CSV table of N, CA and C and ligand atoms in Angstrom, one decimal:
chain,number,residue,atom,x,y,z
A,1,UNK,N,-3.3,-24.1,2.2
A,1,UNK,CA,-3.4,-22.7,1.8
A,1,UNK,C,-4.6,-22.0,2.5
A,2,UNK,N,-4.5,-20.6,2.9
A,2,UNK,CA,-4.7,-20.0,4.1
A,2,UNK,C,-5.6,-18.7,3.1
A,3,UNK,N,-7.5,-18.8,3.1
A,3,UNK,CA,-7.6,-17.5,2.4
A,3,UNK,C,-7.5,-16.3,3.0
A,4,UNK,N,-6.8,-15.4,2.6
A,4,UNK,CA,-6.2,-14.2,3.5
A,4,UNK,C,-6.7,-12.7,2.8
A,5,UNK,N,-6.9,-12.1,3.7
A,5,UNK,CA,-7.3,-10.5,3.0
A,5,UNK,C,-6.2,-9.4,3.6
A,6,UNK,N,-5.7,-8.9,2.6
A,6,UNK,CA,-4.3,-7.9,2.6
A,6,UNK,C,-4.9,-6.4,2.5
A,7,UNK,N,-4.3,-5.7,3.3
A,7,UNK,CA,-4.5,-4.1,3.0
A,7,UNK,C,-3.7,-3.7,1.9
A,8,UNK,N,-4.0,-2.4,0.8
A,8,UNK,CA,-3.3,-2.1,-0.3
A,8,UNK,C,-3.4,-0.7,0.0
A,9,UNK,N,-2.0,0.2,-0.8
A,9,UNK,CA,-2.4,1.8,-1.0
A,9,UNK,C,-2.0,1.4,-2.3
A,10,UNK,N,-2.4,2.6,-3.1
A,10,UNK,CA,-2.3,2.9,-3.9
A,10,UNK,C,-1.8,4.7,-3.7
A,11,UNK,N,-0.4,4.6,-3.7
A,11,UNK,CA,-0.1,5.6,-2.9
A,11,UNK,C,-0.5,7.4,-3.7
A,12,UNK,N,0.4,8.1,-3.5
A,12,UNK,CA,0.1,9.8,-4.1
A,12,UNK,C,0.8,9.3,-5.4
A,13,UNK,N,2.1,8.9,-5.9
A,13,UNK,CA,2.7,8.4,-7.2
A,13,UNK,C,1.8,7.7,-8.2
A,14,UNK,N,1.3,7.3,-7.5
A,14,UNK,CA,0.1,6.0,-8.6
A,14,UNK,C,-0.6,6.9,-8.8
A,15,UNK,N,-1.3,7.6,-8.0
A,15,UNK,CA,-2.3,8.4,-8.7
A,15,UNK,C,-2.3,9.0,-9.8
A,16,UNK,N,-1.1,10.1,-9.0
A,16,UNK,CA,-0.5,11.1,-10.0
A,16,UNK,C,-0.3,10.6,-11.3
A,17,UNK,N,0.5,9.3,-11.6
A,17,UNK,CA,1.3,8.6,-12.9
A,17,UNK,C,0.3,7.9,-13.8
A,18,UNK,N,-1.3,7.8,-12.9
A,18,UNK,CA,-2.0,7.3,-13.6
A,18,UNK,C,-1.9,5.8,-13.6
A,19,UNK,N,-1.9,5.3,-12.6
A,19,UNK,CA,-1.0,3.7,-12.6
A,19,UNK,C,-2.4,2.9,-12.0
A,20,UNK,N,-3.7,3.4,-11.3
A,20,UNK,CA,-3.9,2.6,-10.6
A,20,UNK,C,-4.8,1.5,-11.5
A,21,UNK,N,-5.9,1.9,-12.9
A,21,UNK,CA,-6.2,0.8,-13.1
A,21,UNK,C,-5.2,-0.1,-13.6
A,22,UNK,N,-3.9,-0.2,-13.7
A,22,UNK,CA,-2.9,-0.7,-14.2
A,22,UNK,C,-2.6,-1.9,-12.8
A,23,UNK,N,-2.1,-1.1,-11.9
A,23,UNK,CA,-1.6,-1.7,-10.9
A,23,UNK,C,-3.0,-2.6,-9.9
A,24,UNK,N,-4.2,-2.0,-10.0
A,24,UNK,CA,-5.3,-3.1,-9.7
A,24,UNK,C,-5.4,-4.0,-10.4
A,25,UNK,N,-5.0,-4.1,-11.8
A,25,UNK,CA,-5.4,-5.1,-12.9
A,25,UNK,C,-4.1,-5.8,-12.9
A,26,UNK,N,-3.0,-5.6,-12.1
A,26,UNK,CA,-2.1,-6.8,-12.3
A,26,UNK,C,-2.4,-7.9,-10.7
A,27,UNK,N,-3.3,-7.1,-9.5
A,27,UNK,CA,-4.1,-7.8,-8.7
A,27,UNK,C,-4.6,-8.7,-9.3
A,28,UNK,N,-5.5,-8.3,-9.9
A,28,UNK,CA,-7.0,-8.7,-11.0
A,28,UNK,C,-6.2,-9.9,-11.1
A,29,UNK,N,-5.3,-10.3,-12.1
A,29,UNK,CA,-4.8,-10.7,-13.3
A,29,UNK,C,-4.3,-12.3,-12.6
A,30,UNK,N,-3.7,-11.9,-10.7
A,30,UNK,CA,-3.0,-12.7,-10.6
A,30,UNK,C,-4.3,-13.9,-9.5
A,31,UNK,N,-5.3,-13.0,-9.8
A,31,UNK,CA,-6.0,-14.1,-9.0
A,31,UNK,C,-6.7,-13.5,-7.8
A,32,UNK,N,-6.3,-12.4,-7.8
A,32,UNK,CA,-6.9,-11.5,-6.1
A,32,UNK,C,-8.1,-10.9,-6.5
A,33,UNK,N,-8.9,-10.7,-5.0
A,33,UNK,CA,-9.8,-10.6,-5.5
A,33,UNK,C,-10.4,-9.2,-5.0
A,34,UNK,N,-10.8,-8.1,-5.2
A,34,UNK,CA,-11.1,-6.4,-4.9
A,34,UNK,C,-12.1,-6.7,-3.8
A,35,UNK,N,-12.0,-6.5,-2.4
A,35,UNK,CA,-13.9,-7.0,-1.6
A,35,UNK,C,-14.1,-5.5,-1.4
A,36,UNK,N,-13.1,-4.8,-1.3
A,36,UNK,CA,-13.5,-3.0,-1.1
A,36,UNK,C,-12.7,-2.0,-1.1
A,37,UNK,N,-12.9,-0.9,-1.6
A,37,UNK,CA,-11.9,-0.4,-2.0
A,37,UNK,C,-12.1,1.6,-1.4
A,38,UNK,N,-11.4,2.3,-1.5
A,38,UNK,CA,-11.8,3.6,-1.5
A,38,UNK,C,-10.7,4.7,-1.8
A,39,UNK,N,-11.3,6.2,-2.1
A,39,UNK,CA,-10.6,6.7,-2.1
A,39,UNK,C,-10.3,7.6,-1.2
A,40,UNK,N,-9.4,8.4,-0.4
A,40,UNK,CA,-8.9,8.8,0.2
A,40,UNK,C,-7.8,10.3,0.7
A,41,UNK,N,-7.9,10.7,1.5
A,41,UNK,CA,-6.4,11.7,1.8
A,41,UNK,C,-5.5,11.4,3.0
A,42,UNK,N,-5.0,11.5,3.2
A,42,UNK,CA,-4.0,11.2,4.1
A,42,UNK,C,-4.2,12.5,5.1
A,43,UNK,N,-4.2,12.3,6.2
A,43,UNK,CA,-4.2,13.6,7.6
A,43,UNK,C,-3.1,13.0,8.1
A,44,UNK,N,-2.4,14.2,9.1
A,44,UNK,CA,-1.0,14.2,9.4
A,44,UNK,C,-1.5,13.1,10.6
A,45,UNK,N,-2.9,12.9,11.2
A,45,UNK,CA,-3.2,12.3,12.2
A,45,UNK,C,-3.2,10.9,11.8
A,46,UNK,N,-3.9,10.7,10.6
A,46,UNK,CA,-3.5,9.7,10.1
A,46,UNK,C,-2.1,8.6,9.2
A,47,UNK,N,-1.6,9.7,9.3
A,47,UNK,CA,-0.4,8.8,8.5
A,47,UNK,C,0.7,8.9,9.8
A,48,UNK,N,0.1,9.4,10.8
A,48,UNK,CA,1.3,9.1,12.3
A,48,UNK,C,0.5,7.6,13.0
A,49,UNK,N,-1.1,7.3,12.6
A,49,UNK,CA,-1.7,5.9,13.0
A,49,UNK,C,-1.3,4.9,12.3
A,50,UNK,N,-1.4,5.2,10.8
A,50,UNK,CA,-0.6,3.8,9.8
A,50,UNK,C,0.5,4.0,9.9
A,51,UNK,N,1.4,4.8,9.6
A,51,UNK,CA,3.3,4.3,9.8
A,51,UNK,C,3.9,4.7,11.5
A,52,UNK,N,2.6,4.5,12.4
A,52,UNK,CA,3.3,4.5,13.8
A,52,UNK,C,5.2,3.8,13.7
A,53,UNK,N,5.2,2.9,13.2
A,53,UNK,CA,6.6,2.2,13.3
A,53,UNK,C,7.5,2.6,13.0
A,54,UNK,N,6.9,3.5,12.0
A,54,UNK,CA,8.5,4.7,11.2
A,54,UNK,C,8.6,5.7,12.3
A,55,UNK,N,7.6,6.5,12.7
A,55,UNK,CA,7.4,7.7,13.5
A,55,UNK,C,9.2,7.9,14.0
A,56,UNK,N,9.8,7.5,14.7
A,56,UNK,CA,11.1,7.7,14.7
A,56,UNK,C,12.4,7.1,13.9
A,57,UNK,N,11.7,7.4,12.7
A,57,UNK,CA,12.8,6.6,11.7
A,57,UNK,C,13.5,8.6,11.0
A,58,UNK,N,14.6,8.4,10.4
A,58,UNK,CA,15.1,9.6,9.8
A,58,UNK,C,14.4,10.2,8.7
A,59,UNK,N,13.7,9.1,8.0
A,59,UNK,CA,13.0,9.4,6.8
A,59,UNK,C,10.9,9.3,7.5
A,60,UNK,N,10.8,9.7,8.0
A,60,UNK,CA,9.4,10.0,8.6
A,60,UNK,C,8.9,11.3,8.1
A,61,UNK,N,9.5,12.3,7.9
A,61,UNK,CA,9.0,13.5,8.1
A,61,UNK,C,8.9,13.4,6.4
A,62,UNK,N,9.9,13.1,5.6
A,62,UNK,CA,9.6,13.0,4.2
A,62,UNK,C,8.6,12.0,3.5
A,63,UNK,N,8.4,10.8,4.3
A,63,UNK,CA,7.5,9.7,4.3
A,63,UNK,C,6.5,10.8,4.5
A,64,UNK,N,5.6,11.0,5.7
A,64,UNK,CA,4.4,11.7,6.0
A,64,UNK,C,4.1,12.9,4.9
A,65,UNK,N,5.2,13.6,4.6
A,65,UNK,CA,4.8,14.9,3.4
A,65,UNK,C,4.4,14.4,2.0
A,66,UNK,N,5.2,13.1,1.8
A,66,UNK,CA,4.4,12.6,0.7
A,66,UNK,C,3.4,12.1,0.6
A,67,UNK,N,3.2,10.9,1.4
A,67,UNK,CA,1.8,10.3,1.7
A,67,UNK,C,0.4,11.1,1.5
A,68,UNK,N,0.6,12.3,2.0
A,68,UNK,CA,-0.4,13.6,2.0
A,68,UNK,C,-0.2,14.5,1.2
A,69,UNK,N,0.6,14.1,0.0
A,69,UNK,CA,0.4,14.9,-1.1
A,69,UNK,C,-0.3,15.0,-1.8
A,70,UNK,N,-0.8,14.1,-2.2
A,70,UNK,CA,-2.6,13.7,-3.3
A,70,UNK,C,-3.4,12.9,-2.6
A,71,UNK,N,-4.2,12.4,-3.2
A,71,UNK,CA,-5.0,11.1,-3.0
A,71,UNK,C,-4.9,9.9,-3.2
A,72,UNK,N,-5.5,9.1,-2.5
A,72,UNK,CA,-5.1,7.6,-2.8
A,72,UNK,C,-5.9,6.9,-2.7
A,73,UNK,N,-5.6,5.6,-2.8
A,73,UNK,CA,-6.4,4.8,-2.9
A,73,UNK,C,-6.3,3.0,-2.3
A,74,UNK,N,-7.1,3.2,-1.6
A,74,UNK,CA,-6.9,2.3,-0.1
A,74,UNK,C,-8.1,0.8,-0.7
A,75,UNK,N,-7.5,0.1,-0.5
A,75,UNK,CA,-8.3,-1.5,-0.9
A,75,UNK,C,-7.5,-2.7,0.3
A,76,UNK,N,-9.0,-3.4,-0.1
A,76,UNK,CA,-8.7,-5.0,0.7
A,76,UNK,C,-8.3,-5.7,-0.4
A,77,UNK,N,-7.7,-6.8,-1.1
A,77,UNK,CA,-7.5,-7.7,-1.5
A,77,UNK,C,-7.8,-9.6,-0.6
A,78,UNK,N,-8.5,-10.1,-1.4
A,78,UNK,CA,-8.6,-11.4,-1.2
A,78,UNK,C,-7.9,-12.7,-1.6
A,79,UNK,N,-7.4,-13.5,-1.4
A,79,UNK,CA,-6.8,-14.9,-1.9
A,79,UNK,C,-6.0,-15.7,-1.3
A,80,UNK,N,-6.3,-17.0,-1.6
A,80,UNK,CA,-4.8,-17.8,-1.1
A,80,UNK,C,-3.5,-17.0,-0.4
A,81,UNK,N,-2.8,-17.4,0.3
A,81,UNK,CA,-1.8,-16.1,0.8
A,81,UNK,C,-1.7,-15.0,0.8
A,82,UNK,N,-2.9,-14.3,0.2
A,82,UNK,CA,-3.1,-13.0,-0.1
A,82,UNK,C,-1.7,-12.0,1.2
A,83,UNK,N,-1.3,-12.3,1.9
A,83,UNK,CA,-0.5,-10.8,2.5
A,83,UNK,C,1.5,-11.4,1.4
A,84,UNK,N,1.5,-12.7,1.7
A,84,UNK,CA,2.6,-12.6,1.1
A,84,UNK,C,2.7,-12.9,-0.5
A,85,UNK,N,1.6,-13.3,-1.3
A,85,UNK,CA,1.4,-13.0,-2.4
A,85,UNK,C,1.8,-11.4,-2.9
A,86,UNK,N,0.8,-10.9,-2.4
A,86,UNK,CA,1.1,-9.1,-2.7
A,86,UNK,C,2.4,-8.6,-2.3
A,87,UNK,N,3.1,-9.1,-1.6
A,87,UNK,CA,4.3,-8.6,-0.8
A,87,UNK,C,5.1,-8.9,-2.1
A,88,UNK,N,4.9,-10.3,-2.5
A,88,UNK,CA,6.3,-10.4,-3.5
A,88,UNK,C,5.6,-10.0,-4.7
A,89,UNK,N,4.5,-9.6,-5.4
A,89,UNK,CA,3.9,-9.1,-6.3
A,89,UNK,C,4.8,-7.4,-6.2
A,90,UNK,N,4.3,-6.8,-5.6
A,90,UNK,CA,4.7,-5.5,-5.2
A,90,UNK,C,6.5,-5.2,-5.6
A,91,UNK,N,7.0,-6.2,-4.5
A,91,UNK,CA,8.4,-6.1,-4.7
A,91,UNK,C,9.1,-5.6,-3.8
A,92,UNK,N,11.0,-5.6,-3.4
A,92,UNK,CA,11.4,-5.1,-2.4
A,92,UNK,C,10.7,-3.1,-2.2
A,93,UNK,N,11.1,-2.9,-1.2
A,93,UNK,CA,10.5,-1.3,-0.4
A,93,UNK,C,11.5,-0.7,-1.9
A,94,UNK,N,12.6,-0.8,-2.1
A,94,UNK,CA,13.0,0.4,-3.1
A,94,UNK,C,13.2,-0.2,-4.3
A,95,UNK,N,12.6,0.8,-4.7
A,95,UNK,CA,12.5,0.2,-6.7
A,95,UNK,C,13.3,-0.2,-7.2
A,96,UNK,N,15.2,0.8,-6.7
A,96,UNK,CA,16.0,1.1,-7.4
A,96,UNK,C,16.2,-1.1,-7.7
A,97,UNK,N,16.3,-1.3,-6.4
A,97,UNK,CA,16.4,-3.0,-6.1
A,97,UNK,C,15.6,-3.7,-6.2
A,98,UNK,N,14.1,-3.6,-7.0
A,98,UNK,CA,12.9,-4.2,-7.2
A,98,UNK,C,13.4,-4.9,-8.2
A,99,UNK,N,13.3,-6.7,-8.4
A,99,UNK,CA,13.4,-6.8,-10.0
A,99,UNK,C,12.2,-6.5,-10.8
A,100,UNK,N,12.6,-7.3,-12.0
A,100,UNK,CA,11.5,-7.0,-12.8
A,100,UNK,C,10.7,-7.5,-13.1
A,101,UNK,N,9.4,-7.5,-13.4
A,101,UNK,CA,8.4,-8.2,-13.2
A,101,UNK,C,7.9,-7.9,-12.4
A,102,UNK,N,8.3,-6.9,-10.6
A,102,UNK,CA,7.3,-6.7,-10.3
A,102,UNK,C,7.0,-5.5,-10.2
A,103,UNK,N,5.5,-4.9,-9.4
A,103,UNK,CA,4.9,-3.6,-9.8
A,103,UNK,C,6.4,-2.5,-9.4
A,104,UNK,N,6.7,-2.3,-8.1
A,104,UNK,CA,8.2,-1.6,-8.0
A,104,UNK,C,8.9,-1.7,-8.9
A,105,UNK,N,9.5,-3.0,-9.5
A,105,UNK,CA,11.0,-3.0,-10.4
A,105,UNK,C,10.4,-2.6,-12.0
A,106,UNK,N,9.0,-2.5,-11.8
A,106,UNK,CA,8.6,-2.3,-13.3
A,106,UNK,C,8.4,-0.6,-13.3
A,107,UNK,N,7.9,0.3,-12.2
A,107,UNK,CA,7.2,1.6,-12.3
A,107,UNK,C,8.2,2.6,-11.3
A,108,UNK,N,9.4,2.0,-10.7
A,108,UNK,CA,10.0,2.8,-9.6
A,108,UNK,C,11.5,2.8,-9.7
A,109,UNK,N,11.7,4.0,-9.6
A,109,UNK,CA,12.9,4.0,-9.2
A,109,UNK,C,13.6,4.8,-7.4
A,110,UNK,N,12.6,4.7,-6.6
A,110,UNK,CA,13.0,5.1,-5.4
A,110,UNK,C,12.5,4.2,-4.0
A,111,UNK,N,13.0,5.0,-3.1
A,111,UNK,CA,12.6,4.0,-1.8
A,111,UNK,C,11.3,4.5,-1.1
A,112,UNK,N,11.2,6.1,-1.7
A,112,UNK,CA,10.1,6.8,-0.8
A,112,UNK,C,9.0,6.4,-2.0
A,113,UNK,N,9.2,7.3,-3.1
A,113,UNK,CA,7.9,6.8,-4.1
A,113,UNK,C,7.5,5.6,-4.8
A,114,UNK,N,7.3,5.1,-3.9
A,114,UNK,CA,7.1,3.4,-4.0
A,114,UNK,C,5.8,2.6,-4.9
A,115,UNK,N,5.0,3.9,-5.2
A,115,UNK,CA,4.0,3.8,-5.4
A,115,UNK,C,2.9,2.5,-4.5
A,116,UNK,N,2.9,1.5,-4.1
A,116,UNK,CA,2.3,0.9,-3.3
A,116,UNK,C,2.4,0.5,-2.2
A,117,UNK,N,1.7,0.7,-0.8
A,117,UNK,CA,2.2,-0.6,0.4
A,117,UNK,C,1.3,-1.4,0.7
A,118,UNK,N,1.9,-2.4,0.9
A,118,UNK,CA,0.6,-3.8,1.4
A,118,UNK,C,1.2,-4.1,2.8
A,119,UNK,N,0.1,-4.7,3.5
A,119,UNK,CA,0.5,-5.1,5.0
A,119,UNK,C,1.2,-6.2,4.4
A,120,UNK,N,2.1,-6.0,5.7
A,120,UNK,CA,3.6,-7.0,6.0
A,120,UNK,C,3.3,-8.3,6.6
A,121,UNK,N,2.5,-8.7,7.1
A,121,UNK,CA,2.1,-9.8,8.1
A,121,UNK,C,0.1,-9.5,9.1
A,122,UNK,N,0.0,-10.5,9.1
A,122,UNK,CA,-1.8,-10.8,9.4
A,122,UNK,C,-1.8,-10.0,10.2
A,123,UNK,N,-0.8,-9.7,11.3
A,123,UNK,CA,-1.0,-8.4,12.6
A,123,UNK,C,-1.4,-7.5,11.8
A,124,UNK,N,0.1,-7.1,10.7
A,124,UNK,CA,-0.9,-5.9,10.3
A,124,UNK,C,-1.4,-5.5,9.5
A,125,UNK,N,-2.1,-6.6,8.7
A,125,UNK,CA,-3.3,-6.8,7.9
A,125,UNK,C,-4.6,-6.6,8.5
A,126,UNK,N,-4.8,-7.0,9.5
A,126,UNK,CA,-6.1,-6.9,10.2
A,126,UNK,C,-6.2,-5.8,10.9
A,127,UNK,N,-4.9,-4.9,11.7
A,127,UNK,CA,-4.8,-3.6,12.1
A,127,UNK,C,-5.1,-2.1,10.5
A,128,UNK,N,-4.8,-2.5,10.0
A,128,UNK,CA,-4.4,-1.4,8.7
A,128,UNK,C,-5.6,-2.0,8.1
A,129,UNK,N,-6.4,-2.9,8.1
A,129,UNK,CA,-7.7,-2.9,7.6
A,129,UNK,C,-8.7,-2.4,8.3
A,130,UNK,N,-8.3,-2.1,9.7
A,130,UNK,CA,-9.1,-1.4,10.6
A,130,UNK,C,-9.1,0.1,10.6
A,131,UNK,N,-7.9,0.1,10.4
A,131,UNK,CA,-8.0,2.0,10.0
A,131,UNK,C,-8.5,2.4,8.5
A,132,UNK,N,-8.2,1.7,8.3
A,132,UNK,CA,-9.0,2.2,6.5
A,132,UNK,C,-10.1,2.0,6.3
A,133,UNK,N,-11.2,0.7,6.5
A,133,UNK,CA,-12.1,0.0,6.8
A,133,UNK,C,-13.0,0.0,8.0
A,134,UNK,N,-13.1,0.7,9.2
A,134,UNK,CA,-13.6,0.7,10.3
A,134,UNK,C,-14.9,0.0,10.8
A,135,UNK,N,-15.6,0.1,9.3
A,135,UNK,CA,-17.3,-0.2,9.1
A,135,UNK,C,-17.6,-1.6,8.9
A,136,UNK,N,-16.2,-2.7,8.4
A,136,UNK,CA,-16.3,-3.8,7.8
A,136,UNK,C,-16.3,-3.9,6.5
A,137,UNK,N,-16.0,-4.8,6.2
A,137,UNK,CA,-16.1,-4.9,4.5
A,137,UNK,C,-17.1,-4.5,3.9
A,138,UNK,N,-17.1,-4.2,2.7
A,138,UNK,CA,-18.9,-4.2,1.5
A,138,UNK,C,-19.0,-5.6,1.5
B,201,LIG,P1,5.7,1.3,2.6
B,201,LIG,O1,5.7,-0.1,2.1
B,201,LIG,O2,4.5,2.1,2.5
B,201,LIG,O3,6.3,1.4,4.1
B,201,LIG,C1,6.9,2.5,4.7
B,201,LIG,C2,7.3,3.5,3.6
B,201,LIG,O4,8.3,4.4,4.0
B,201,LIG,C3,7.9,2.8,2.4
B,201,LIG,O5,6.8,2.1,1.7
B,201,LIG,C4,8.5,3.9,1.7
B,201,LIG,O6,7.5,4.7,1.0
B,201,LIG,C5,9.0,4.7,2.8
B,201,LIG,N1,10.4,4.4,3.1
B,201,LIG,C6,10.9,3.2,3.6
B,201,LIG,N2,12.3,3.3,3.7
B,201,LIG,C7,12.6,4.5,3.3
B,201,LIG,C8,13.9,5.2,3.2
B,201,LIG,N3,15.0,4.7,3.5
B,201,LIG,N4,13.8,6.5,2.7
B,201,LIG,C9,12.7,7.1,2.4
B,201,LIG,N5,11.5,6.5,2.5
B,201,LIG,C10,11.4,5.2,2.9
């Protein structure tokens, strides 16, 4: 077992819904551990740096309008497998198909308001902790 540190949003939906001590404390709950956390806005410059990979996907332009609709809230998580721990904690990308039990199949019913994304793999865990993080951890 591999200790690993995952990037997290806590996207504009969580805010709004009021979800985030909820959805940090099912982190909390499962063993991960908060090293830093912050809150945030989204710039059109920035959400073309974290979802570079969508940038020519059909759903980009409605991805980026949401992202920058409120504020959010950007954290490292720590632990044992920490990127694929969170991955299946979180649950598939669309709620409608999330089961239950996790944060998606429990609070979502779409593919865009997903309320959370966690890095997908250590590449881009250590890249997406660079953009949110630039200073190093607390
Ligand atoms: P996230 O895990 O942050 O990664 C990319 C985001 O794009 C995803 O969560 C959703 O918010 C959004 N997304 C992915 N697929 C679709 C889709 N088919 N339609 C709309 N939004 C999507």
């Amino acid at each position: 077992m591999t200790v690993q540190h995952t990037l997290i949003l806590l996207k504009p939906d969580a805010v709004e819904r009021q979800l985030v001590g909820h959805i940090l404390s099912r982190f909390e709950q499962k063993g991960l551990r908060i090293v830093d956390l912050r809150w945030l806005r989204f710039t059109q410059e920035l959400a073309r740096q974290h979802y570079a990979e969508h940038i020519e996907k059909p759903f980009y332009s409605g991805l980026e309008k949401y992202i920058m609709s409120g504020p959010v809230v950007a954290a490292v998580l720590e632990g044992s497998e920490a990127i694929d721990v969170v991955r299946r904690l979180i649950g598939p990308t669309n709620g409608v198909e999330a089961p239950p039990g996790t944060i998606r199949g429990d609070f979502s019913l779409s593919n865009q308001q997903n309320l959370v994304h966690a890095s997908d793999s250590a590449v881009s865990a250590e890249r997406e902790i660079n953009i949110f993080f630039p200073n190093g951890l607390k």
